[in-house]
Short mmCIF file of C-alpha atoms and ligand atoms in Angstrom, two decimals:
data_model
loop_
_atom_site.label_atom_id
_atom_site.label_comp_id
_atom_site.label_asym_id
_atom_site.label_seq_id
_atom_site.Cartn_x
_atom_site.Cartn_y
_atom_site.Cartn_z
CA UNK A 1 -9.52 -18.59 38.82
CA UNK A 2 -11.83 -18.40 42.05
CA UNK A 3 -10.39 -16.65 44.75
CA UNK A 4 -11.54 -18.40 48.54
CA UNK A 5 -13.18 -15.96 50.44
CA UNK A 6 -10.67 -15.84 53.54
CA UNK A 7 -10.88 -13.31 56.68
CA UNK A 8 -8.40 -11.20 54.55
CA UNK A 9 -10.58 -11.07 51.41
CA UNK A 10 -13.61 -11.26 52.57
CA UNK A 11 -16.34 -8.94 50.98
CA UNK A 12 -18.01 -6.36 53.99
CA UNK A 13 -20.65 -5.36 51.35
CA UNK A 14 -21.85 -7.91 48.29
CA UNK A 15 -20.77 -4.62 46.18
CA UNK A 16 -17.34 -4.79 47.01
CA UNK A 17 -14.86 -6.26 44.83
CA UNK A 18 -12.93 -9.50 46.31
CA UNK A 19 -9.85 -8.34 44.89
CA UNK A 20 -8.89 -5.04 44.49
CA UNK A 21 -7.93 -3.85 41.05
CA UNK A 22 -5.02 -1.99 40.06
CA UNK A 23 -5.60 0.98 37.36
CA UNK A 24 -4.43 -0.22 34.30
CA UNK A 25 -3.62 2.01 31.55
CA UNK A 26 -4.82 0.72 28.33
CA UNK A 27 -2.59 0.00 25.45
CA UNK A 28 -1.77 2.37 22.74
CA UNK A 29 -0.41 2.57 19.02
CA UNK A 30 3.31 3.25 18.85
CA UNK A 31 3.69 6.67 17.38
CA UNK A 32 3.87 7.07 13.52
CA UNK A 33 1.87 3.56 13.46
CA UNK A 34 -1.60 3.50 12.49
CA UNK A 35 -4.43 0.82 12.51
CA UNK A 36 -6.34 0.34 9.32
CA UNK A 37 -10.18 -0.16 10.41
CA UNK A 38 -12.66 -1.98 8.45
CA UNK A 39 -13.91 1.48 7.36
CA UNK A 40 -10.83 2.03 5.60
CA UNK A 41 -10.83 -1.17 3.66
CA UNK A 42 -12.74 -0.52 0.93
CA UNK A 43 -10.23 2.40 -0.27
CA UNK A 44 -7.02 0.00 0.56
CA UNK A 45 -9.15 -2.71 -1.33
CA UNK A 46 -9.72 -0.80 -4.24
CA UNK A 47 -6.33 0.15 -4.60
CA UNK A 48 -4.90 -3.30 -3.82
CA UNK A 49 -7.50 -4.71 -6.20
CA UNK A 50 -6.27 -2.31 -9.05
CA UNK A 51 -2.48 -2.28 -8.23
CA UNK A 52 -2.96 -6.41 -8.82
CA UNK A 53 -5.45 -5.78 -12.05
CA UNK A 54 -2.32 -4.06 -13.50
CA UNK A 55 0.11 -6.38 -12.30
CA UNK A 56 -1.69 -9.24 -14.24
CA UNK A 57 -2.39 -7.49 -17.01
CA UNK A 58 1.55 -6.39 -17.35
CA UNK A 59 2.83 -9.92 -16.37
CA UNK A 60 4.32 -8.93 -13.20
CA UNK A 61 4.12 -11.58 -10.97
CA UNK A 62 3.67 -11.43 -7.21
CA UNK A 63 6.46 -12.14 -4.59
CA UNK A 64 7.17 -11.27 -0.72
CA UNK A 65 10.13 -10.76 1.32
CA UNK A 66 10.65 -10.41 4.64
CA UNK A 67 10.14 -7.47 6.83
CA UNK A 68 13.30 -8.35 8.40
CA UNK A 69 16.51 -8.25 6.74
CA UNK A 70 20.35 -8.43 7.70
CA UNK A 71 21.23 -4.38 8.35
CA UNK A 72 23.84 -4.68 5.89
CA UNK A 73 21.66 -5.11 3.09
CA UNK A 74 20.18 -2.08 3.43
CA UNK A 75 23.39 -0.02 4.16
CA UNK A 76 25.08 -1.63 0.78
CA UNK A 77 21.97 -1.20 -1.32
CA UNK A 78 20.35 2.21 -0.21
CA UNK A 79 23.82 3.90 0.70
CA UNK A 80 25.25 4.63 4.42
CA UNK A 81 25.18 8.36 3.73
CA UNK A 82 21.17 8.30 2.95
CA UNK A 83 18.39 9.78 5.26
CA UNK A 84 17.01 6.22 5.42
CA UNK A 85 19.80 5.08 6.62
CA UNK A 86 21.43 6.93 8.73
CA UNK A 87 18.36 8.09 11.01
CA UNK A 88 15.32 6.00 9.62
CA UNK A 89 15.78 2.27 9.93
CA UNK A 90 14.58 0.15 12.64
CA UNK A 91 17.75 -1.72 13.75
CA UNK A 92 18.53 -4.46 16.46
CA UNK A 93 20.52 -6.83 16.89
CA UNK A 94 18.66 -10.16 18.02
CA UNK A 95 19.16 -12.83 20.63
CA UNK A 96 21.41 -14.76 18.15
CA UNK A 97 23.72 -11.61 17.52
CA UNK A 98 22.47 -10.79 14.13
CA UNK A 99 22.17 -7.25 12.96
CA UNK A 100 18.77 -6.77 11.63
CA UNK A 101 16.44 -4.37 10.30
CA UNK A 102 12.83 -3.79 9.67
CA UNK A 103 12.31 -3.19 5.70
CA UNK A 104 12.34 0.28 4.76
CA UNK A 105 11.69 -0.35 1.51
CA UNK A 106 11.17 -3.29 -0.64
CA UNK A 107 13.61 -2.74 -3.57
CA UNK A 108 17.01 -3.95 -1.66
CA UNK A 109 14.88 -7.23 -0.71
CA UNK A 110 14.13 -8.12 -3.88
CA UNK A 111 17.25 -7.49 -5.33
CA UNK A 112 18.95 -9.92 -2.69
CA UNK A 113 16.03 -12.57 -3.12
CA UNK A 114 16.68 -12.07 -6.96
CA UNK A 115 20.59 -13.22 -6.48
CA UNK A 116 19.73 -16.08 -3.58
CA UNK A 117 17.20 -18.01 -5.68
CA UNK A 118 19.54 -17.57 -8.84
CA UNK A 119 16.60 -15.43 -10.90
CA UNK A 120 19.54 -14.91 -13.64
CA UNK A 121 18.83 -18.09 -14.71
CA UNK A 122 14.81 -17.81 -15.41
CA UNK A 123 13.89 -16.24 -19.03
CA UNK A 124 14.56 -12.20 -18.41
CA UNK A 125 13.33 -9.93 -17.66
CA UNK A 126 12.33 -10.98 -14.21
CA UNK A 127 9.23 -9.29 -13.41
CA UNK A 128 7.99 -8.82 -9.89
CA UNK A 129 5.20 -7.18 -7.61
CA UNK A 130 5.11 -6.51 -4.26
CA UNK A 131 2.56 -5.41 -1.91
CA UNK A 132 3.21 -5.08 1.53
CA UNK A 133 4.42 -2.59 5.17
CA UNK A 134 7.72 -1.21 5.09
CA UNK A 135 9.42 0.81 7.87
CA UNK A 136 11.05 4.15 8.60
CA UNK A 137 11.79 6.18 11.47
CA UNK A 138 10.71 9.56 10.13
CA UNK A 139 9.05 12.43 11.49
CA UNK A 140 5.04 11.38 12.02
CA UNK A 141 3.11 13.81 9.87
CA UNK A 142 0.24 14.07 7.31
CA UNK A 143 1.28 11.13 4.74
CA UNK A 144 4.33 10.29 6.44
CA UNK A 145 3.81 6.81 8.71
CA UNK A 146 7.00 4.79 10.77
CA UNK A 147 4.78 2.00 9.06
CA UNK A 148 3.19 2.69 6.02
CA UNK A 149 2.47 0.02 2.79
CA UNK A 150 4.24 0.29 -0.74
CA UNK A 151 2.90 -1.58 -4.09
CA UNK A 152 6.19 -2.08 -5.66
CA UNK A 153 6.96 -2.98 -9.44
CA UNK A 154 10.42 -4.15 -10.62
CA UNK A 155 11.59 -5.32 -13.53
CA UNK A 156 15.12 -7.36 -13.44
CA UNK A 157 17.44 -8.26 -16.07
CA UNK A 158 16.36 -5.74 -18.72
CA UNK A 159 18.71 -2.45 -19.97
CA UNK A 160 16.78 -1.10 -22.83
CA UNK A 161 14.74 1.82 -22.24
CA UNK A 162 11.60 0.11 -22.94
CA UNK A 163 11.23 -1.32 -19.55
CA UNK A 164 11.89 2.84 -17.85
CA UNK A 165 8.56 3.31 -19.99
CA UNK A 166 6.63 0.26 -18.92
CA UNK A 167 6.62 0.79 -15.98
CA UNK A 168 5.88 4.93 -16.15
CA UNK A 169 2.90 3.64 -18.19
CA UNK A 170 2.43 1.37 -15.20
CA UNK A 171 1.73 3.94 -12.82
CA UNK A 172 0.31 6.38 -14.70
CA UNK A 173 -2.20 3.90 -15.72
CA UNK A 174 -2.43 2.84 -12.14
CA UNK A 175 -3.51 6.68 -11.39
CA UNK A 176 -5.81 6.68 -14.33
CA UNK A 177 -7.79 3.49 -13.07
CA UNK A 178 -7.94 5.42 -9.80
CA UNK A 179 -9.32 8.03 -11.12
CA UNK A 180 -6.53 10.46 -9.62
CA UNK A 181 -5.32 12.93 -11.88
CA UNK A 182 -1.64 13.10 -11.33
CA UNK A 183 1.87 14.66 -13.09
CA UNK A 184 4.85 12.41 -13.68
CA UNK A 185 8.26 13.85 -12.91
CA UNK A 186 11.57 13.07 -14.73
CA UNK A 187 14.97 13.19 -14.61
CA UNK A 188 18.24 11.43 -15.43
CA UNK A 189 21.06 10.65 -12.44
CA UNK A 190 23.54 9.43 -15.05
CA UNK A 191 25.93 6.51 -14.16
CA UNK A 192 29.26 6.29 -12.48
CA UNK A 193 31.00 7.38 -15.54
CA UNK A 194 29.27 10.48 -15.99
CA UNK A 195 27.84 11.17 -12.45
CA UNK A 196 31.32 12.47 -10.80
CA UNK A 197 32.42 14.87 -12.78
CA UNK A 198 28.72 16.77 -12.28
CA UNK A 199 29.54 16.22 -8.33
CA UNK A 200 32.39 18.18 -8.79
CA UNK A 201 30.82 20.68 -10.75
CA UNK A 202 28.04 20.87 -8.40
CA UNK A 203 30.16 21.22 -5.61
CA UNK A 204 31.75 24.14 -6.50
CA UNK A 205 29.38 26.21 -7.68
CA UNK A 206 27.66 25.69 -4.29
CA UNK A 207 30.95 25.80 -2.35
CA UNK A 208 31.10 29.68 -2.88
CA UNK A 209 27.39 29.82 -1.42
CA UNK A 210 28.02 27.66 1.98
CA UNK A 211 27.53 30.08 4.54
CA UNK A 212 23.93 30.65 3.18
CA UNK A 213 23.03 27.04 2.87
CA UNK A 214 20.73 25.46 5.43
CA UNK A 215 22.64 23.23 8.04
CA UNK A 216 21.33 19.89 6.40
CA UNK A 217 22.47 21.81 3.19
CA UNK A 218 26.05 22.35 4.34
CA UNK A 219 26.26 18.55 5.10
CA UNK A 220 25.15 17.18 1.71
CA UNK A 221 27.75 19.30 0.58
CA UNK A 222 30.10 17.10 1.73
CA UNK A 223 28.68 13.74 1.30
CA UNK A 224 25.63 13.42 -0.97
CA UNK A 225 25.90 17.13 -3.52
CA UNK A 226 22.86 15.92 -5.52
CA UNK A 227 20.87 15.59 -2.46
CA UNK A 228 21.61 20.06 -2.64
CA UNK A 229 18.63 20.44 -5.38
CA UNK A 230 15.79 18.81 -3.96
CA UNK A 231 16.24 20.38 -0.49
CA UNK A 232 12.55 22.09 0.20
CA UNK A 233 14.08 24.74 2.03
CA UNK A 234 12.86 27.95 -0.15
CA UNK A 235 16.27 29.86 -0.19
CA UNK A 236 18.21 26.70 -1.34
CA UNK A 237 15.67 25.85 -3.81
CA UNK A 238 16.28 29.48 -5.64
CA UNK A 239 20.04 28.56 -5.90
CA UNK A 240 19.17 24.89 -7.14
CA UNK A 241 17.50 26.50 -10.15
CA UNK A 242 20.61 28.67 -10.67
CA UNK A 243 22.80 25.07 -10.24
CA UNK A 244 24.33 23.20 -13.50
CA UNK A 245 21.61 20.55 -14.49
CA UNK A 246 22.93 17.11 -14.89
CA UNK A 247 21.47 16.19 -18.29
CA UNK A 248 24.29 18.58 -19.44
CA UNK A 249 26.94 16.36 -18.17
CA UNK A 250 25.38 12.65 -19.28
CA UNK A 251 27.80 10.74 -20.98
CA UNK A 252 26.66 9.44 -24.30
CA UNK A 253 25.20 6.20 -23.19
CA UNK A 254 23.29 7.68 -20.73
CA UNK A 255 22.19 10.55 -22.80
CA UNK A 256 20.74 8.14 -25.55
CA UNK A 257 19.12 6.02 -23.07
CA UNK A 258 17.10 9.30 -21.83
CA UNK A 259 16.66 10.02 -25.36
CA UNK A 260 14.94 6.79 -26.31
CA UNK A 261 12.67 6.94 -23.03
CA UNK A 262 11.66 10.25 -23.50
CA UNK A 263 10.58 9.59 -27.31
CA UNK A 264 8.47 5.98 -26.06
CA UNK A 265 6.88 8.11 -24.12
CA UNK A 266 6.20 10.46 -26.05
CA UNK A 267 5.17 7.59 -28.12
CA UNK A 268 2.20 6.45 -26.13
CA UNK A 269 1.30 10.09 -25.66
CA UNK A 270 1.91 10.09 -21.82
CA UNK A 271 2.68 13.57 -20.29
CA UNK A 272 5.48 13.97 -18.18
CA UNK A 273 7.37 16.93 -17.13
CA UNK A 274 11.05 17.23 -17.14
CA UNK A 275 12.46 17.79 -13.98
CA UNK A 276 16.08 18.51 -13.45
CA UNK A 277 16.37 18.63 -9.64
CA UNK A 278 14.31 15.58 -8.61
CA UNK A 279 17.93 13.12 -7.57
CA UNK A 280 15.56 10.90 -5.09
CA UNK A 281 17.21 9.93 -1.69
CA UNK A 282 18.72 6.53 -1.92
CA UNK A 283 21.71 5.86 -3.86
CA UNK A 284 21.50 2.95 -5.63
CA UNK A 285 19.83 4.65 -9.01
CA UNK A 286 21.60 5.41 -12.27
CA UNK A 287 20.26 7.07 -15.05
CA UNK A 288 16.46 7.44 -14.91
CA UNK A 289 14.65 8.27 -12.30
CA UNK A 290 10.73 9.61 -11.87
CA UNK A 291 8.06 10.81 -9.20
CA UNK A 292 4.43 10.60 -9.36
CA UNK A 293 3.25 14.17 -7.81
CA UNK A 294 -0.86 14.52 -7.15
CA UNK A 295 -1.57 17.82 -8.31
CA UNK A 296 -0.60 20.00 -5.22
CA UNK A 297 2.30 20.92 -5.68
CA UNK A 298 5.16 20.45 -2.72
CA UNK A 299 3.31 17.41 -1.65
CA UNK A 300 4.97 14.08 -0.64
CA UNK A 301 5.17 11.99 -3.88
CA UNK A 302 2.40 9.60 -4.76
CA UNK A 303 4.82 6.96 -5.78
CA UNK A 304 8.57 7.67 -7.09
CA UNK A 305 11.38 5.43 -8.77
CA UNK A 306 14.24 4.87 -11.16
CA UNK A 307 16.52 2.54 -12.60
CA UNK A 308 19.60 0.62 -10.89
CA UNK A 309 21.55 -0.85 -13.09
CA UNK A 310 24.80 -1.77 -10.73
CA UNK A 311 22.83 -2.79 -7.47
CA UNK A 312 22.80 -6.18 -8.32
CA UNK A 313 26.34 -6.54 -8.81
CA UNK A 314 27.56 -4.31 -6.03
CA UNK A 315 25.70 -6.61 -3.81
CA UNK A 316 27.82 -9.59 -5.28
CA UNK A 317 25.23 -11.01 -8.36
CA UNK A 318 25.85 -11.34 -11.80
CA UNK A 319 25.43 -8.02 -13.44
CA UNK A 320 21.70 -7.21 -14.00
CA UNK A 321 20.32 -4.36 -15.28
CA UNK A 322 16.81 -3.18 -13.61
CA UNK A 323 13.93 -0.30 -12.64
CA UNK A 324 11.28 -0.12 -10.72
CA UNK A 325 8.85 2.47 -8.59
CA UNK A 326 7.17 1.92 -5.96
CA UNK A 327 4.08 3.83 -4.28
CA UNK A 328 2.40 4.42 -1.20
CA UNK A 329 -0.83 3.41 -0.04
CA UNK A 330 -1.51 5.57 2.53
CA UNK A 331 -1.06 8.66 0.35
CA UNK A 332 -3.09 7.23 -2.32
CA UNK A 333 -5.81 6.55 -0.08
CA UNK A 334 -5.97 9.55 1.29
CA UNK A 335 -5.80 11.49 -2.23
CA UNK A 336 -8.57 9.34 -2.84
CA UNK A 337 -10.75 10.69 0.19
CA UNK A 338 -9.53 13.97 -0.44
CA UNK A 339 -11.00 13.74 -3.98
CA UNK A 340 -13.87 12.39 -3.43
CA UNK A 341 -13.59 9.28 -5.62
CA UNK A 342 -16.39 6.79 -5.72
CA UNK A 343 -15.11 3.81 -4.82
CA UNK A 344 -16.64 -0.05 -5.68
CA UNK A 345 -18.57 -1.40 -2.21
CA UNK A 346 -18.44 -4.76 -1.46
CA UNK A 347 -21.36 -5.87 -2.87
CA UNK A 348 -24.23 -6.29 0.38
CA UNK A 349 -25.24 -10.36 1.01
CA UNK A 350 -27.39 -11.74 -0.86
CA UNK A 351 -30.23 -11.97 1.25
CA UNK A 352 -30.33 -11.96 5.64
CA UNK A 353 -31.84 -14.77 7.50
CA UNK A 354 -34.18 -15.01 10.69
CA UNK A 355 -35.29 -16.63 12.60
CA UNK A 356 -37.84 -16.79 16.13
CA UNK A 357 -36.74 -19.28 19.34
CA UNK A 358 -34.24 -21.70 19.65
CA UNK A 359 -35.47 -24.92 17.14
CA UNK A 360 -35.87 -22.34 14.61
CA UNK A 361 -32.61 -21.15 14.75
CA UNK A 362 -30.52 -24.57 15.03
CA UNK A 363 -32.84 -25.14 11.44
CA UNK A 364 -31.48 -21.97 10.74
CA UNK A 365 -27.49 -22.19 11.03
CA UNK A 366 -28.23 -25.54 9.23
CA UNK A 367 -30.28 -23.55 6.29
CA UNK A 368 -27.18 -21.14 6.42
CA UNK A 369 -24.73 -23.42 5.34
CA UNK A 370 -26.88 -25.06 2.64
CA UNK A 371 -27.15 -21.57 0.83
CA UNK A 372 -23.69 -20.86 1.30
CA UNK A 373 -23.05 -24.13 -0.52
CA UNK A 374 -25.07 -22.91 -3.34
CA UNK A 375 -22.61 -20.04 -3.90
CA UNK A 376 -25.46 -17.37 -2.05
CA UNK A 377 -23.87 -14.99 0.81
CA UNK A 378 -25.93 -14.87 3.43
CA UNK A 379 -26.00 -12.67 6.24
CA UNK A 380 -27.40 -13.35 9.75
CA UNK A 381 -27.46 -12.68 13.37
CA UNK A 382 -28.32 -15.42 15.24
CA UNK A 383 -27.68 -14.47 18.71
CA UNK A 384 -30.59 -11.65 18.76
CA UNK A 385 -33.81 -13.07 19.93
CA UNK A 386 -36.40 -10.56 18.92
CA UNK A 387 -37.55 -10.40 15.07
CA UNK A 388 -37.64 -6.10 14.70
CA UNK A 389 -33.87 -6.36 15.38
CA UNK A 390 -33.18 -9.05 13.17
CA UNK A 391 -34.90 -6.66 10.50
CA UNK A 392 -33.21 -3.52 11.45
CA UNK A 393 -29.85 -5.39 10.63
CA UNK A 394 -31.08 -6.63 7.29
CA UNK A 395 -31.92 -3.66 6.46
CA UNK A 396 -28.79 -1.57 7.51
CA UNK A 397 -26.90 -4.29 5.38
CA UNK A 398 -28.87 -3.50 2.29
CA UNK A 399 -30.48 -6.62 1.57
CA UNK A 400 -33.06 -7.03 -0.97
CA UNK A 401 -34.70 -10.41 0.51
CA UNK A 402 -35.29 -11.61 4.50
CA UNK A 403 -35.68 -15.25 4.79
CA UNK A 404 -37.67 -15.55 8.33
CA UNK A 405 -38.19 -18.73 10.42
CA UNK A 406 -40.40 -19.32 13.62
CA UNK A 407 -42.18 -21.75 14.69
CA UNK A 408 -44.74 -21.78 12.65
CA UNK A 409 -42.90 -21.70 10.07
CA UNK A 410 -41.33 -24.89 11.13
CA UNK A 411 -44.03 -26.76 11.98
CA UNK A 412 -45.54 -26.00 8.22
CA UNK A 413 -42.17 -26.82 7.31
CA UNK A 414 -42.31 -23.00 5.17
CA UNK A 415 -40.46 -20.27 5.65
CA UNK A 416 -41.27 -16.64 5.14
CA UNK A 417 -39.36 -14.61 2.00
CA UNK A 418 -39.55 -11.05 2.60
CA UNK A 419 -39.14 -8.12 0.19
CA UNK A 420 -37.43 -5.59 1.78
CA UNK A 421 -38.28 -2.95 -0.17
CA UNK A 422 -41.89 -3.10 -0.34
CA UNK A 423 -42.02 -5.22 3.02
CA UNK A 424 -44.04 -8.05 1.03
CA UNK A 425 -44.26 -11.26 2.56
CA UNK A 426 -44.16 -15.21 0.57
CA UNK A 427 -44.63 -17.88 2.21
CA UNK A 428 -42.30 -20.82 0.47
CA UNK A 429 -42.10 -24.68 0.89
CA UNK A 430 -38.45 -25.44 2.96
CA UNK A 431 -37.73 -27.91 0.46
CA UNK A 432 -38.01 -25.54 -1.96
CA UNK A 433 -35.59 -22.62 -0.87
CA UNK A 434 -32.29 -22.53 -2.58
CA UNK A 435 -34.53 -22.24 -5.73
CA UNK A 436 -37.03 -19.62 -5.04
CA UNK A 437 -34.16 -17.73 -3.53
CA UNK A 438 -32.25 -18.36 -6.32
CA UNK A 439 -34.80 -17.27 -9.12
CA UNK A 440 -34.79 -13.65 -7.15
CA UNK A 441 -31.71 -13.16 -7.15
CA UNK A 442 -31.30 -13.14 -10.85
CA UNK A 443 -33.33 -10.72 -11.71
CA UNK A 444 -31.91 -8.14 -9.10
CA UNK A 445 -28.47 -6.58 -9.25
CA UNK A 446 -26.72 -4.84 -6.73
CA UNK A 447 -25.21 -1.07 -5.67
CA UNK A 448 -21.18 -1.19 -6.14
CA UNK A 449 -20.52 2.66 -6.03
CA UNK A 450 -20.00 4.26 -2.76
P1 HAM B 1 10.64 6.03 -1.97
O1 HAM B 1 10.56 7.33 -2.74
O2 HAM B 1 11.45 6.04 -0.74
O3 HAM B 1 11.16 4.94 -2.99
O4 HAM B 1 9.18 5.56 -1.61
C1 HAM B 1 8.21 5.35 -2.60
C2 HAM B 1 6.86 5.86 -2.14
O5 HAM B 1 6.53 5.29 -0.87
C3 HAM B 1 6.78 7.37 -1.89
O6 HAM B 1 6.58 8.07 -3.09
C4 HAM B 1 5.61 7.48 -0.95
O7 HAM B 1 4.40 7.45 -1.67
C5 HAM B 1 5.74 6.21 -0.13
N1 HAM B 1 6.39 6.50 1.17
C6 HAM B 1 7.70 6.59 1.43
N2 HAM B 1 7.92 6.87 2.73
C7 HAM B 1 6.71 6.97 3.32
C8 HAM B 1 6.24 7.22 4.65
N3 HAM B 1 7.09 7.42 5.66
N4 HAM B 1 4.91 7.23 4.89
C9 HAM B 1 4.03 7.02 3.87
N5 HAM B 1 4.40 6.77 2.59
C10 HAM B 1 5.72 6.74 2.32
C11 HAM B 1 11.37 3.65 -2.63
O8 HAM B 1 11.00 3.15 -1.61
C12 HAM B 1 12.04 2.86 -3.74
N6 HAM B 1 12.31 1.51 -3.22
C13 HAM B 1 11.18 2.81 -4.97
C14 HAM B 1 11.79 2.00 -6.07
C15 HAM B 1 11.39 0.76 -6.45
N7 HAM B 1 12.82 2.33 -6.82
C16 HAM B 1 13.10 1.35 -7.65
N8 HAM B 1 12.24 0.38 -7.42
#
């Protein structure tokens, strides 16, 4: 909008502003959030590009949910009494007076989209991938986001043991292709039949030892026990080691099932470690449940899950047994950095293209689109006049050919093909572009490691 000049207004110097304008402060992230620059997208593409790789070559097939859920969803499925729950989810209620919450994970989602679009029906097991930002309001630090991205694996409708070891083998291969070396964690949480009777147990051997638990410590007590072993607090971790280990108390079913996994994996020869105080933090798992550790020890999991065979039904579907794991990209990515991996580029354009004054160039974003029809990526920059800086680009991109056009050039109705590596110049009928360019390209292949 023009402002009128009026008396009020009215500049006294030409430097002056009409207007004067308010200090703004500029706009910043939310805390915990993070922005994912294009420098970063070659490590989230990797791992993307291998997390689907896998997914394909398992038969898992893809499927989103929401980010926003009903509230209750999650308080049914992950348990009212879990750390997620009772300080970590982003809850509102909205202008229509639903209770809603930002995903904080992915596995209660799918569980209710598996019931609402009547997956019992489809040939079992169901199996589903996920990839996409969850949620939580936790503490910001190193690996630990209020948004942060999950690839998630489930497999629904399927008891025997053989789907706990798919998808351990899923993951572990997932680290493999990563080149991350990594240890897998497991343990068994029993079932309902079995699981109380430990509680009990558990309870009172650290009932005699309350007044030296740590406050969060004396509260588990109470209302999650199994929550006692995996607290990180030194002291308590020296009496979780002293603590009855569940896998004494599994009822028989439960016990076999362990049994069976354990042998498949040993099976296909994958290493795991048993691991009697990893109980995870949400409640809906029975029976197995694993971690994914880098190999620092004490760090945040790489990716963690279990089985849950009565979340289905406790959220009102038919009975369906099911596993899953999910894992986090951030972490990953930053294991990867921290490693040093070499990670695929996207390959550079196939060649750059120039070109000198303004008929040249409308020739030029013409020319552009006729390569691009022939399948070759081209790279340009059409609003810089001058041909060194044209160059500079192509070079920074890594091109191996320039394709320049002035007005010479046009007039001959040529156009100059550069070699960028050893600067020599061909001069080539128009006509005859796509095909010289083409004929290059063949015999020259490109960098894809960073
Ligand atoms: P979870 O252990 O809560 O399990 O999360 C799985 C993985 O997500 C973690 O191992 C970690 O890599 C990543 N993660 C969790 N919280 C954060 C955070 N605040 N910042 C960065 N990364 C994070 C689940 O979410 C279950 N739904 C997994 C599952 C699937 N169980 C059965 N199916």
């Amino acid at each position: 909008m023009i402002t009128p000049a009026t008396e009020k207004n009215k500049p006294t110097t030409p430097e002056e502003p009409l207007v004067k304008v308010k200090k703004v402060v500029p706009p910043q992230l939310v805390r915990g959030m993070h922005d994912i620059l294009p420098v970063e997208w070659p490590w989230w593409s990797f791992v993307m590009s291998e997390v689907g790789d896998l997914a394909q070559i398992y038969s898992f097939e893809r499927i989103e949910t929401p980010a926003l859920e009903k509230t209750n969803l999650f308080t049914r499925a992950i348990g009212a009494a879990t750390d997620v729950v009772e300080k970590e989810m982003y809850s509102f209620v909205d202008q229509s007076g639903d209770h809603l919450s930002l995903r904080p994970e992915y596995t209660a989602g799918l569980a209710r989209a598996y019931i609402e679009h009547g997956m019992h029906t489809w040939p079992q097991p169901v199996k589903l991938y996920a990839l996409g930002s969850l949620f939580r309001h936790e503490r910001p630090q190193a690996g630990r986001y209020r948004e942060f991205w999950q690839f998630d694996f489930e497999i629904l409708g399927e008891a025997s043991p053989t789907a706990d070891c798919q998808l351990i083998v899923v993951a572990a291969a997932l680290f493999e292709s990563l080149h991350l070396p990594v240890t897998v964690q497991i343990n068994s949480v029993g079932c309902p039949n079995c699981r109380p009777a430990y509680r009990t147990v558990l309870q009172d051997y650290y009932r005699t030892k309350r007044s030296v638990l740590c406050e969060d410590c004396k509260r588990r007590l109470q209302r999650n026990p199994l929550r006692l072993l995996d607290c990180k607090e030194e002291a308590d971790q020296a009496l979780a080691r002293q603590a009855p280990q569940l896998v004494d108390f599994l009822c028989e079913p439960c016990h076999t099932h362990f049994v069976r996994l354990l042998e498949y994996l040993d099976e296909v020869e994958l290493a795991y470690q048993l691991n009697p105080y990893l109980v995870r933090g949400l409640d809906y798992y029975t029976r197995t449940v694993f971690e994914v550790w880098g190999p620092e020890e004490g760090k945040s999991a790489l990716a963690a899950g279990g089985r849950y065979d009565n979340l289905i039904a406790e959220l009102g579907g038919v009975p369906t047994p099911a596993v899953g794991f999910a894992g986090g990209v951030e972490r990953v990515v930053s294991e990867l950095k921290a490693r040093q991996v070499g990670i695929p580029l996207p390959p550079p354009p196939d060649l750059f293209l120039a070109c000198l004054g303004e008929t040249a160039r409308k020739k030029a974003i013409r020319l552009f689109e006729d390569l691009r029809r022939q399948g070759i990526r081209v790279a340009e920059s059409f609003t810089k006049d001058g041909l060194k800086s044209q160059l500079e680009i192509a070079n920074r991109l890594k091109v191996k050919f320039t394709l320049v056009m002035g007005q010479k050039e046009l007039t001959d109705g040529t156009i100059i093909v550069r070699d960028m590596e050893n600067g020599i110049q061909e001069i080539v009928d128009q006509q005859k572009v796509v095909e010289e360019v083409q004929k290059r390209l063949a015999t020259h292949q490109p960098d894809t490691l960073a």
